[in-house]
Coordinates of C-alpha atoms in Angstrom, one line a residue:
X1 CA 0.0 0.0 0.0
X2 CA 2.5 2.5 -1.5
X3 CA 1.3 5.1 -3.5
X4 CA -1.7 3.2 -4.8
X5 CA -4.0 4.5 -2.3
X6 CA -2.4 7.6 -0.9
X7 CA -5.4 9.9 -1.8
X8 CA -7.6 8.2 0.2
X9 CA -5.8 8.1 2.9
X10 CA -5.4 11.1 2.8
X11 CA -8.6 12.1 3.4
X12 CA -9.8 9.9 5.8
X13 CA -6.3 10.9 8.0
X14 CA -8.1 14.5 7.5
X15 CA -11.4 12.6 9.3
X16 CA -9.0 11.2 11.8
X17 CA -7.2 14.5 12.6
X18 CA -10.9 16.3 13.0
X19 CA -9.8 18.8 9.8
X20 CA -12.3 17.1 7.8
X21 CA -16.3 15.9 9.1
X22 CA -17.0 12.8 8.7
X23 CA 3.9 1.0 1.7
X24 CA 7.5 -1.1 5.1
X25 CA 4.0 -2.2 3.7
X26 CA 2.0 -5.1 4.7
X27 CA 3.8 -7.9 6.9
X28 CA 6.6 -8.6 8.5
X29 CA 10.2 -8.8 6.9
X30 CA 11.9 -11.6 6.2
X31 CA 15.5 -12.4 8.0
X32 CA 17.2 -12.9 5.5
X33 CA 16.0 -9.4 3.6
X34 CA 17.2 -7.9 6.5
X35 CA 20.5 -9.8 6.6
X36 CA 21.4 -8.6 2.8
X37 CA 20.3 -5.2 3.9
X38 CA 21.9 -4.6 6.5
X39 CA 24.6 -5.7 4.4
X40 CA 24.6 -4.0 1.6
X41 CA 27.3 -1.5 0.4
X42 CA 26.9 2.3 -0.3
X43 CA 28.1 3.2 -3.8
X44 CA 30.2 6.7 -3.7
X45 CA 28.3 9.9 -3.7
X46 CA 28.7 11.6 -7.2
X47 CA 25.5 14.2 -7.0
X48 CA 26.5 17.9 -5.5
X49 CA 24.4 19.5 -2.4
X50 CA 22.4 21.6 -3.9
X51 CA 20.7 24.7 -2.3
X52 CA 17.1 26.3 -1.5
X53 CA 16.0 29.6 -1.6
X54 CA 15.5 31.6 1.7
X55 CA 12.1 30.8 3.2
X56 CA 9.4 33.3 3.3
X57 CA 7.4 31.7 6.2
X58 CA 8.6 32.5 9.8
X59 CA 9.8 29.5 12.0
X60 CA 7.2 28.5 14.5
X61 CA 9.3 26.2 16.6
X62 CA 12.6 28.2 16.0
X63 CA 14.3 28.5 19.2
X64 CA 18.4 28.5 20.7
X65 CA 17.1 24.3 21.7
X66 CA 16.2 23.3 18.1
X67 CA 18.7 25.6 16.1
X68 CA 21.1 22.8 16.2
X69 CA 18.5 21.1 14.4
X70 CA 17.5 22.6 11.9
X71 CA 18.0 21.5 8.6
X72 CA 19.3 24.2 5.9
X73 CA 19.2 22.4 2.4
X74 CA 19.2 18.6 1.7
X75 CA 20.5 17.3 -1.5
X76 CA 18.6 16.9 -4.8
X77 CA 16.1 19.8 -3.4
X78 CA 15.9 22.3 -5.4
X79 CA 13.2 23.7 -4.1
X80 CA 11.8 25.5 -0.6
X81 CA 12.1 23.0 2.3
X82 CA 9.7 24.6 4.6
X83 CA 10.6 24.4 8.0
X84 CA 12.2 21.5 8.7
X85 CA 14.2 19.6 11.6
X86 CA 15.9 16.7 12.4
X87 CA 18.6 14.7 14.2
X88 CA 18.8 12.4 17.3
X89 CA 17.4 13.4 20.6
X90 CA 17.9 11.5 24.0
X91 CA 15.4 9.3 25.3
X92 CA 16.8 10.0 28.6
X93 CA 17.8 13.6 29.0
X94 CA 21.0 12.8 30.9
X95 CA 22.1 10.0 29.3
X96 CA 23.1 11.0 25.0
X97 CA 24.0 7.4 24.6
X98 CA 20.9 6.3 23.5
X99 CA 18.4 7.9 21.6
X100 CA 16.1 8.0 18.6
X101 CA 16.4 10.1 14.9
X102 CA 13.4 11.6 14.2
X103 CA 12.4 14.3 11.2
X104 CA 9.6 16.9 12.1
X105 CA 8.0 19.3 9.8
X106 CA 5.4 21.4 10.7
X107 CA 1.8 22.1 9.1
X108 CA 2.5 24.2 5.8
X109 CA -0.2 26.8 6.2
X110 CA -2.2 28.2 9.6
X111 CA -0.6 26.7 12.2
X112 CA -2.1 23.9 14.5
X113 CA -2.0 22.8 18.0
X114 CA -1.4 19.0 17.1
X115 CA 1.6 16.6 16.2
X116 CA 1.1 13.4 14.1
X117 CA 3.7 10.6 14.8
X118 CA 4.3 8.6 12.0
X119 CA 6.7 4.9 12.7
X120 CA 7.6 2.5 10.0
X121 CA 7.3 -1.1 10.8
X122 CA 9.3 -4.2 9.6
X123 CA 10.3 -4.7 12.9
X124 CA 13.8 -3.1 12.1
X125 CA 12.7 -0.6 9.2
X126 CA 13.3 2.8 8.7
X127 CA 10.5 5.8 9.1
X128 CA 12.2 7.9 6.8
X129 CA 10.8 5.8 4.0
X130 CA 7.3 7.2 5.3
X131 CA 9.3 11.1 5.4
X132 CA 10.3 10.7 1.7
X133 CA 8.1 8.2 0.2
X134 CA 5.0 8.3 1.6
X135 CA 3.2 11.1 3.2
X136 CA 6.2 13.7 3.5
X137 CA 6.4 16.9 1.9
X138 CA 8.5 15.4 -0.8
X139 CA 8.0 12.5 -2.4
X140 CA 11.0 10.4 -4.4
X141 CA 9.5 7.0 -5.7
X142 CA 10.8 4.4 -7.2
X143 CA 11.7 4.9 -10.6
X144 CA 11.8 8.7 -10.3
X145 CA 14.4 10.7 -11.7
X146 CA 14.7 13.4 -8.6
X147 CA 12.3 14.4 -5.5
X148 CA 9.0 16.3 -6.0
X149 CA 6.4 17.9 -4.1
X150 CA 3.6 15.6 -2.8
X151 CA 0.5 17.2 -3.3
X152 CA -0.9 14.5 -0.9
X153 CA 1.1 15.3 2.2
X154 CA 0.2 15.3 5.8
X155 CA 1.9 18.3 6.8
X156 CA -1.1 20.1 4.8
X157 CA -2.7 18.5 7.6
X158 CA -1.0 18.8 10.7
X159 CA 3.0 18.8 12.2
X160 CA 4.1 15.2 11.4
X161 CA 7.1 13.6 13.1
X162 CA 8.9 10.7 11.8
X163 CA 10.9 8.8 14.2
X164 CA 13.0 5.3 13.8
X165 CA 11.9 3.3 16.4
X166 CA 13.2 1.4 18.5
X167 CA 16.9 1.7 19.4
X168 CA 19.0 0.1 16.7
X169 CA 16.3 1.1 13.4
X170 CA 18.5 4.0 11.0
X171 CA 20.1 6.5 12.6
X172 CA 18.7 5.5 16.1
X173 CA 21.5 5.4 18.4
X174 CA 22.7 2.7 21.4
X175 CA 22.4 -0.6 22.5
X176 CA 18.7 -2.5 21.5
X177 CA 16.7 -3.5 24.9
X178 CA 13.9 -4.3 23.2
X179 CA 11.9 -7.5 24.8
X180 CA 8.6 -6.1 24.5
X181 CA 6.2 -3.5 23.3
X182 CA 5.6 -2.1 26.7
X183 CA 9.6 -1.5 27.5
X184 CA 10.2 0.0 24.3
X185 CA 6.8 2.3 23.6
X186 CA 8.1 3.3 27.6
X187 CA 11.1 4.9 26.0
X188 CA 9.6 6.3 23.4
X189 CA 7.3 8.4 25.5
X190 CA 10.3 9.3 27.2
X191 CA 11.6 10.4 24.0
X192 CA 8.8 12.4 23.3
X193 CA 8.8 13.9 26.1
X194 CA 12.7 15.4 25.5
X195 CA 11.2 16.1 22.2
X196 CA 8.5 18.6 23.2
X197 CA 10.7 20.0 26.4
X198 CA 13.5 21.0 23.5
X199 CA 10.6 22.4 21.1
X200 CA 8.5 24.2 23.5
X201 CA 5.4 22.2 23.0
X202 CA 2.8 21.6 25.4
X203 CA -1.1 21.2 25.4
X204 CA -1.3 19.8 22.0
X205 CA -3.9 17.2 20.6
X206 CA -1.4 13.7 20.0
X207 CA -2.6 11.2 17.4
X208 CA 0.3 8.4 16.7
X209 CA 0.2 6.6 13.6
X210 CA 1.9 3.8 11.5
X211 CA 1.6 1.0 9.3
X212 CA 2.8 -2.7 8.8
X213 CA 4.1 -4.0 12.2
X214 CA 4.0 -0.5 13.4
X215 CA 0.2 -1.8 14.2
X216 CA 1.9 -3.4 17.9
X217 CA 4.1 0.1 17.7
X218 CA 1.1 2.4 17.6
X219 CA -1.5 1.0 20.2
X220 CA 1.5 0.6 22.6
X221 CA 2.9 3.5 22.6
X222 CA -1.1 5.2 22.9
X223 CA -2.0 2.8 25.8
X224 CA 1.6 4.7 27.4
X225 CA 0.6 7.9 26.9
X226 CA -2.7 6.7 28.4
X227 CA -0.7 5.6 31.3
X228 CA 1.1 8.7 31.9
X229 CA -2.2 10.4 32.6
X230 CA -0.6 14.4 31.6
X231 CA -2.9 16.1 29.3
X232 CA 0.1 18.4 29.0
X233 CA 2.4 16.7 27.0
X234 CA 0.2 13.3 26.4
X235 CA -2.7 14.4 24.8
X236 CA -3.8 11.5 23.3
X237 CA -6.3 12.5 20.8
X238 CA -6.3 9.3 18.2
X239 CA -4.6 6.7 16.2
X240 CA -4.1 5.4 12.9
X241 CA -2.6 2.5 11.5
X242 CA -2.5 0.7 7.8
X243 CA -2.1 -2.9 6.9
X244 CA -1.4 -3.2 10.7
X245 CA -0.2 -6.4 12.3
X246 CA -2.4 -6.3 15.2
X247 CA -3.8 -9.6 15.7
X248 CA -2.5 -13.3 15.2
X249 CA 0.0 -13.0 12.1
X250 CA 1.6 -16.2 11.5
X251 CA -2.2 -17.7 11.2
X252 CA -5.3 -15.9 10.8
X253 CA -3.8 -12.4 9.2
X254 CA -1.7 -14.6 6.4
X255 CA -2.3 -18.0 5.9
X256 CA -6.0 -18.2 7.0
X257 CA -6.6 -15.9 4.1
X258 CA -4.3 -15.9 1.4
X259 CA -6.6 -17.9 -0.8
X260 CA -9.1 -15.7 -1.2
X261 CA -6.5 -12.9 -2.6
X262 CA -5.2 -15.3 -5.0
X263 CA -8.5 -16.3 -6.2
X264 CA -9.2 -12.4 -6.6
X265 CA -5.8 -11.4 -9.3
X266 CA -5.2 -14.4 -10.8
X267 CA -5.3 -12.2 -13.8
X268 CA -2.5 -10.1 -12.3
X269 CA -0.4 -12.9 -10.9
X270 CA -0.4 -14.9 -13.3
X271 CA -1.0 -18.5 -11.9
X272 CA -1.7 -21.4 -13.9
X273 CA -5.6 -23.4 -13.2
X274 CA -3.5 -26.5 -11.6
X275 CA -1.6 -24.4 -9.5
X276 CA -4.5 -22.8 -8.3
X277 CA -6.6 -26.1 -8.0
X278 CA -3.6 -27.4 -5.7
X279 CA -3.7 -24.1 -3.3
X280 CA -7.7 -24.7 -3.5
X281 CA -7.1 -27.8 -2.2
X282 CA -4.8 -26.9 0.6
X283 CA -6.9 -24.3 1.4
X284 CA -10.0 -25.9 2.5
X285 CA -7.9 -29.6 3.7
X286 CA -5.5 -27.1 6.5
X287 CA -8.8 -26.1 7.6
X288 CA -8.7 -21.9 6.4
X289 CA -11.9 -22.1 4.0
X290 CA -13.7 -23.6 6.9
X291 CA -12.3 -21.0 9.9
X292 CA -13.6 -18.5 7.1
X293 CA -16.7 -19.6 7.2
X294 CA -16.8 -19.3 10.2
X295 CA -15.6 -16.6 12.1
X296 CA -15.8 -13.7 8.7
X297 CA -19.2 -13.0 10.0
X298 CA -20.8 -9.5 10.8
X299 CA -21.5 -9.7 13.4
X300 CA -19.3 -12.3 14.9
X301 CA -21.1 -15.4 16.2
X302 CA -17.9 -16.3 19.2
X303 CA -14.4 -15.7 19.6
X304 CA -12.1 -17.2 17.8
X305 CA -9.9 -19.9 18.9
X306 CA -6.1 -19.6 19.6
X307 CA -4.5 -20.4 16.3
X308 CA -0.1 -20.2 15.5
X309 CA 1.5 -21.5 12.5
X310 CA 4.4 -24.0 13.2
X311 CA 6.7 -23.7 10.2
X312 CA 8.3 -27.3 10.9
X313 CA 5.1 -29.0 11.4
X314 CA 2.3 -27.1 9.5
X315 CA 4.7 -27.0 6.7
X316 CA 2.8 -28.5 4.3
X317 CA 0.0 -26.2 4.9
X318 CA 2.0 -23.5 4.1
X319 CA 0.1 -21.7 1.3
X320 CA 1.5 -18.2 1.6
X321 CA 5.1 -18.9 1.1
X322 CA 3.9 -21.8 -1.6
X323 CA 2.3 -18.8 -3.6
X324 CA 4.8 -16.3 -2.5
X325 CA 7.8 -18.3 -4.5
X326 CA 5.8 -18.9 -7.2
X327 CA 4.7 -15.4 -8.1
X328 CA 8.4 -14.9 -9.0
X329 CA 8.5 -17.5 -12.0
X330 CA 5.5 -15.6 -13.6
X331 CA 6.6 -12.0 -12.3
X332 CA 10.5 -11.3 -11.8
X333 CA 9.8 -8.3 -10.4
X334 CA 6.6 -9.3 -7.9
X335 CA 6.1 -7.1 -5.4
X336 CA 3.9 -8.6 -2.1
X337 CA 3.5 -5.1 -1.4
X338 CA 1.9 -3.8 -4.3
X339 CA 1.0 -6.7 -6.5
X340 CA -0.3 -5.2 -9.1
X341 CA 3.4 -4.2 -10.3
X342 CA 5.1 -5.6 -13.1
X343 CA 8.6 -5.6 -14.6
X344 CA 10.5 -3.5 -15.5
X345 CA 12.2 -3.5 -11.6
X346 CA 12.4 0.2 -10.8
X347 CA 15.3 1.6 -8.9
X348 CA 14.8 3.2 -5.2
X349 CA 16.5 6.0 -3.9
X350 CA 16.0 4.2 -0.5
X351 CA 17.6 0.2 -2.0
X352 CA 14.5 -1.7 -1.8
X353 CA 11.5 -1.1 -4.4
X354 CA 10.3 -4.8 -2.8
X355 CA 11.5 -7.5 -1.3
X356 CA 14.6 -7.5 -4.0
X357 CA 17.0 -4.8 -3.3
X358 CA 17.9 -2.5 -6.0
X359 CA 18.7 0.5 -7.1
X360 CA 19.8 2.0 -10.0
X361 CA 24.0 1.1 -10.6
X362 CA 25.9 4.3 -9.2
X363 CA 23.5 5.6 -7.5
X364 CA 24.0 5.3 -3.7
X365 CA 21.5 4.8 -1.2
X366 CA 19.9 8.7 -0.4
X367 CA 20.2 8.5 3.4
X368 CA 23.4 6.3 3.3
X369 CA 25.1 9.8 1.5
X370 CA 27.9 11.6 3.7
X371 CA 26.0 14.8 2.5
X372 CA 22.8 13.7 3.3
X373 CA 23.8 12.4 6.6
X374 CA 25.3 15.9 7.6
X375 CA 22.1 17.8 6.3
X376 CA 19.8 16.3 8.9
X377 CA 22.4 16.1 11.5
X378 CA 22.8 12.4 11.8
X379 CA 25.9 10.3 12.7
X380 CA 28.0 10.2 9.7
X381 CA 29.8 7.0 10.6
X382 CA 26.7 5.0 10.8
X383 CA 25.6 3.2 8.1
X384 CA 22.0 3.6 6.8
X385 CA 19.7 0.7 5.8
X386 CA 16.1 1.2 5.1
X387 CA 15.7 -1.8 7.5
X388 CA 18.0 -3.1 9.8
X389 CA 17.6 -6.6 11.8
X390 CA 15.5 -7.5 14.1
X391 CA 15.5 -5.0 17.1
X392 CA 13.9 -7.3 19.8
X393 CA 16.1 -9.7 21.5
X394 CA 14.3 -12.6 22.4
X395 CA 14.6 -13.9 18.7
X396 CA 12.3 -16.3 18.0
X397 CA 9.7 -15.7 21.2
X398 CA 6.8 -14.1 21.5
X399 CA 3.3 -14.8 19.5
X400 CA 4.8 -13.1 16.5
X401 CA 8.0 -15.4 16.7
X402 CA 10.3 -12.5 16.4
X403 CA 11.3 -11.6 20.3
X404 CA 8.5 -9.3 20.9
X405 CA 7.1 -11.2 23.7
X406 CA 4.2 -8.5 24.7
X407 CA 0.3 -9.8 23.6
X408 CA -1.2 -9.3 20.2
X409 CA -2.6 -5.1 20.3
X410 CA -6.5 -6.7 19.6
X411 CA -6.7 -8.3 22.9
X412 CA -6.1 -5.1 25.3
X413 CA -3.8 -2.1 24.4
X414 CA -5.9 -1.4 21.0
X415 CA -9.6 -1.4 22.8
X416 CA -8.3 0.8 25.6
X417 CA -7.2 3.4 22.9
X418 CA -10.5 3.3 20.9
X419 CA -12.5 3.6 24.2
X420 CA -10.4 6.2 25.0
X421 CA -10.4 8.5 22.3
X422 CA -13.1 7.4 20.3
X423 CA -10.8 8.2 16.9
X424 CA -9.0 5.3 15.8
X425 CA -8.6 4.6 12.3
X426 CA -7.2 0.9 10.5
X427 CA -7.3 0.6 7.3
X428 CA -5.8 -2.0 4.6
X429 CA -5.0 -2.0 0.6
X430 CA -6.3 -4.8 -1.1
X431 CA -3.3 -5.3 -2.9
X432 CA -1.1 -6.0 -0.5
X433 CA 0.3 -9.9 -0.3
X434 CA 1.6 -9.3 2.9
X435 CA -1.2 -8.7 4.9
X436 CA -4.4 -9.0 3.1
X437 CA -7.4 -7.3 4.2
X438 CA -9.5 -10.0 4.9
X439 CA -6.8 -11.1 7.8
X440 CA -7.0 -7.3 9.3
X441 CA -10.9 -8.1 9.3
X442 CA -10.5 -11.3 11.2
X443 CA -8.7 -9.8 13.7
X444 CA -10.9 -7.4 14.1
X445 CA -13.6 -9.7 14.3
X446 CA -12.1 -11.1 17.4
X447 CA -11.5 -8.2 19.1
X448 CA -13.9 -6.7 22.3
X449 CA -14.6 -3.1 22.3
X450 CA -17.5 -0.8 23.7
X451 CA -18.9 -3.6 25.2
X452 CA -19.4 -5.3 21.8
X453 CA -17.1 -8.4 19.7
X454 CA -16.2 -6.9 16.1
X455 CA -17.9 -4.8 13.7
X456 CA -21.7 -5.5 13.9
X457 CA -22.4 -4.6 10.3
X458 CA -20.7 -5.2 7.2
X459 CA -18.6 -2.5 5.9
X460 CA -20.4 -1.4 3.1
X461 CA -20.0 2.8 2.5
X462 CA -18.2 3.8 -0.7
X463 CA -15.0 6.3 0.1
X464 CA -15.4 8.6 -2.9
X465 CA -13.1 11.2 -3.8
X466 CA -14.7 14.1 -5.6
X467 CA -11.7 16.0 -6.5
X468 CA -9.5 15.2 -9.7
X469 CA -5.9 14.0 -9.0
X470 CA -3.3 16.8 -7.8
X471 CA -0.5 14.8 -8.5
X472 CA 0.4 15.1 -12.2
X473 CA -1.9 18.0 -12.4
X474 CA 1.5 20.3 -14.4
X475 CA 1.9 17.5 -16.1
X476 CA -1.2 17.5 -17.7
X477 CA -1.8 21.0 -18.4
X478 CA 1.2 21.3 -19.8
X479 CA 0.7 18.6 -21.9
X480 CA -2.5 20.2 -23.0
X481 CA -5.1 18.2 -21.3
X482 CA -6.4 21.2 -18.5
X483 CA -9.8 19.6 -19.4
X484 CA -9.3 16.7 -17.4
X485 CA -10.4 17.1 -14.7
X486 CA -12.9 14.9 -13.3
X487 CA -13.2 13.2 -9.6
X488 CA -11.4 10.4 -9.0
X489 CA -14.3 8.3 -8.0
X490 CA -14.7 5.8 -5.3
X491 CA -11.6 4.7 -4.1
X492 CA -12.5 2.2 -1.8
X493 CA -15.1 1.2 1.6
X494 CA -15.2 2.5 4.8
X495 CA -17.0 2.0 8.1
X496 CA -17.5 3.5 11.7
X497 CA -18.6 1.8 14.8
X498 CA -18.3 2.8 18.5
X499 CA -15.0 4.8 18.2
X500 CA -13.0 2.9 15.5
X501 CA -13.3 3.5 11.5
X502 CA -12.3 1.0 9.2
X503 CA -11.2 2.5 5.5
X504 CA -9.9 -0.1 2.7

């Protein structure tokens, strides 16, 4: 869920964010993507630092603590940054040993009370991708020659901050401690904290957001501010999260429904009729066609049983790695983020368009550049990855099997944050492999809140976008086509039910 949905994210963040009534996508990363990543060698800097043009705007949160981190110019932007800052900043004020990078822009227009948090997931990936390919001022996407204004931005929105998180993702500083979601979402409140003492912030409205496994990130880091009980500096006012790991993943969010995506884009993924008889087969003889049936109901009839996939013994019930492999023989250049995409393989100013890494020869990695590094004030003898290994240590605990040893977000931190703020938003792309939406519905489906189990109605209300695309709109008018202008339709479904909106 790259840049195939953005716009209507876009506004239903603005429902989220109360300015409107009303793409490390999908799963979790494999090891050994990490491994080569973490791996992977920077090729030399060759492109100049270029410079911007003074800014016209005065600097809100301008002061002798944020001076130092302000960022003047960053390469390849030839145009007006806005105000901008970034760097690392303590999670314990008298301790600089350890600490998190984060990027913060504020709203471009009227100011607002309000800051946005915006983490990555993976675990072990970068939030810069979400700063420069996602929903940052600038947008530089795979296959593009140079960076370019997103039209599509939060920061039209609200102040967003981007952070790496935990200890050990980017340019996140110090040794990883990371067991479980409550330990590390504690430091990061810490962080935050040092964050707003430095800018001079207090009383704003706090809405955290994230996507991928940023959705255990997100609800334990709001179920800390919760905690903290200071309306001061922990204004927790909402959350958001895409394609969000928040229930069972190994089962119910992947394998349990795989099937169903596959039967959806065969067209797109190219599968032959006996392949797909065999995964049929599998389907319904592991026992996922029935659990279907039976717990994608709305409402929900019970709760659904505890279910983990054993990769040595459920092995041959493995139908998402099964179709995952094979989606390579018939598409080179598959992407189980964004499906839909077909060869050629498009290089990434960031080294990983997909779960290849690749970027153009000669060009190096953007944040990985000595230039780019000492822009945004980061340490120059640390080197960059989008995402890095695995940050918890327990390794192979926990129910996702990847160290994090706190409880899936469905069955406690996620309905205290809806019940507490009443504006919580998940939403999943329908194209992603990783995490398909019917898996995000099934955990929802099992999950308690305002006294009720799951949705109790179908999500059913068309998300329709009535404006035409902003995008490429110089493109188009210079290329003589002004006239084109109609709305871009319905984009997708969305729902609302005692505090939480669902958007896919």
């Amino acid at each position: 869920m790259r840049s195939q949905i953005w716009t209507a994210p876009l506004l239903v963040a603005s429902l989220l964010l109360g300015s409107v009534d009303g793409m490390r996508q999908g799963g979790m990363l494999s090891e050994a993507v990490r491994q080569e990543l973490g791996k992977r060698a920077a090729a030399p800097a060759s492109i100049s630092m270029q410079t911007v043009g003074t800014r016209a705007a005065p600097h809100r949160f301008y002061n002798n603590g944020t001076k130092e981190y302000f960022v003047e110019s960053l390469p390849e932007m030839d145009f007006d940054l806005g105000e901008l800052y970034s760097g690392v900043i303590p999670i314990d004020a008298n301790n600089a040993s350890r600490g998190l990078f984060f990027v913060f822009q504020p709203r471009v227009g009227a100011p607002v009370d309000e800051i946005t948090i915006w983490l990555n997931g993976g675990p072990g990936c970068s939030s810069l991708e979400g700063f420069l390919q996602e929903n940052g001022k600038f947008q530089w996407a795979w296959g593009q020659f140079s960076p370019t204004i997103n039209q599509y931005s939060w920061v039209n929105l609200t102040n967003v901050l981007w952070v790496e998180y935990p200890v050990g993702v980017g340019f996140s500083i110090g040794d990883s401690r990371a067991t479980s979601e409550e330990g590390i979402a504690e430091e990061f409140n810490d962080f935050f904290l040092n964050f707003q003492t430095i800018f001079g912030i207090s009383n704003f409205k706090i809405y955290v957001t994230g996507e991928s496994y940023a959705g255990r990130y997100v609800p334990y880091i709001a179920s800390g501010m919760l905690d903290r009980n200071d309306s001061t500096h922990f204004n927790l006012s909402g959350a958001l999260t895409y394609n969000p790991t928040i229930g069972e993943f190994s089962w119910v969010q992947t394998q349990a429904v795989i099937y169903p995506l596959l039967q959806q884009n065969t067209n797109v993924l190219g599968y032959n009729k006996s392949f797909m008889a065999t995964l049929a087969s599998l389907d319904k003889s592991c026992g996922y066609a029935d659990y279907r049936e039976t717990y994608f109901k709305f409402p929900p009839t019970k709760v659904q049983p505890p279910k983990y996939f054993n990769s040595s013994s459920d092995a041959a019930c493995d139908i998402w790695h099964t179709a995952y492999y094979a989606a390579y023989a018939t598409n080179p250049c598959f992407n189980p983020y964004l499906i839909s995409l077909q060869c050629p393989l498009q290089g990434d100013p960031l080294g990983f368009p997909s779960d290849l890494i690749y970027s153009y020869p000669g060009v190096p990695v953007y944040f990985n550049r000595t230039d780019v590094k000492e822009a945004m004030h980061a340490p120059v003898d640390r080197e960059w990855s989008l995402c890095n290994g695995n940050p918890f240590l327990g390794r192979e605990g926990g129910p996702q099997n990847l160290g994090d040893l706190s409880a899936d977000p469905i069955q406690r931190v996620l309905p205290r944050v809806i019940e507490a703020t009443q504006r919580v938003l998940v939403s999943n792309a329908d194209l992603d492999f990783e995490t398909p939406t019917t898996g995000t519905q099934l955990a929802i489906q099992n999950m308690t809140w305002g006294g009720k189990l799951g949705f109790q109605t179908e999500p059913s209300k068309p998300i329709t976008i009535t404006e035409p695309d902003l995008q490429y709109e110089a493109v188009f008018s210079s290329s003589g086509f002004d006239d084109v202008d109609d709305p871009q339709g319905t984009m997708g479904v969305q729902h609302f039910e005692r505090g939480l909106m669902w958007a896919q």
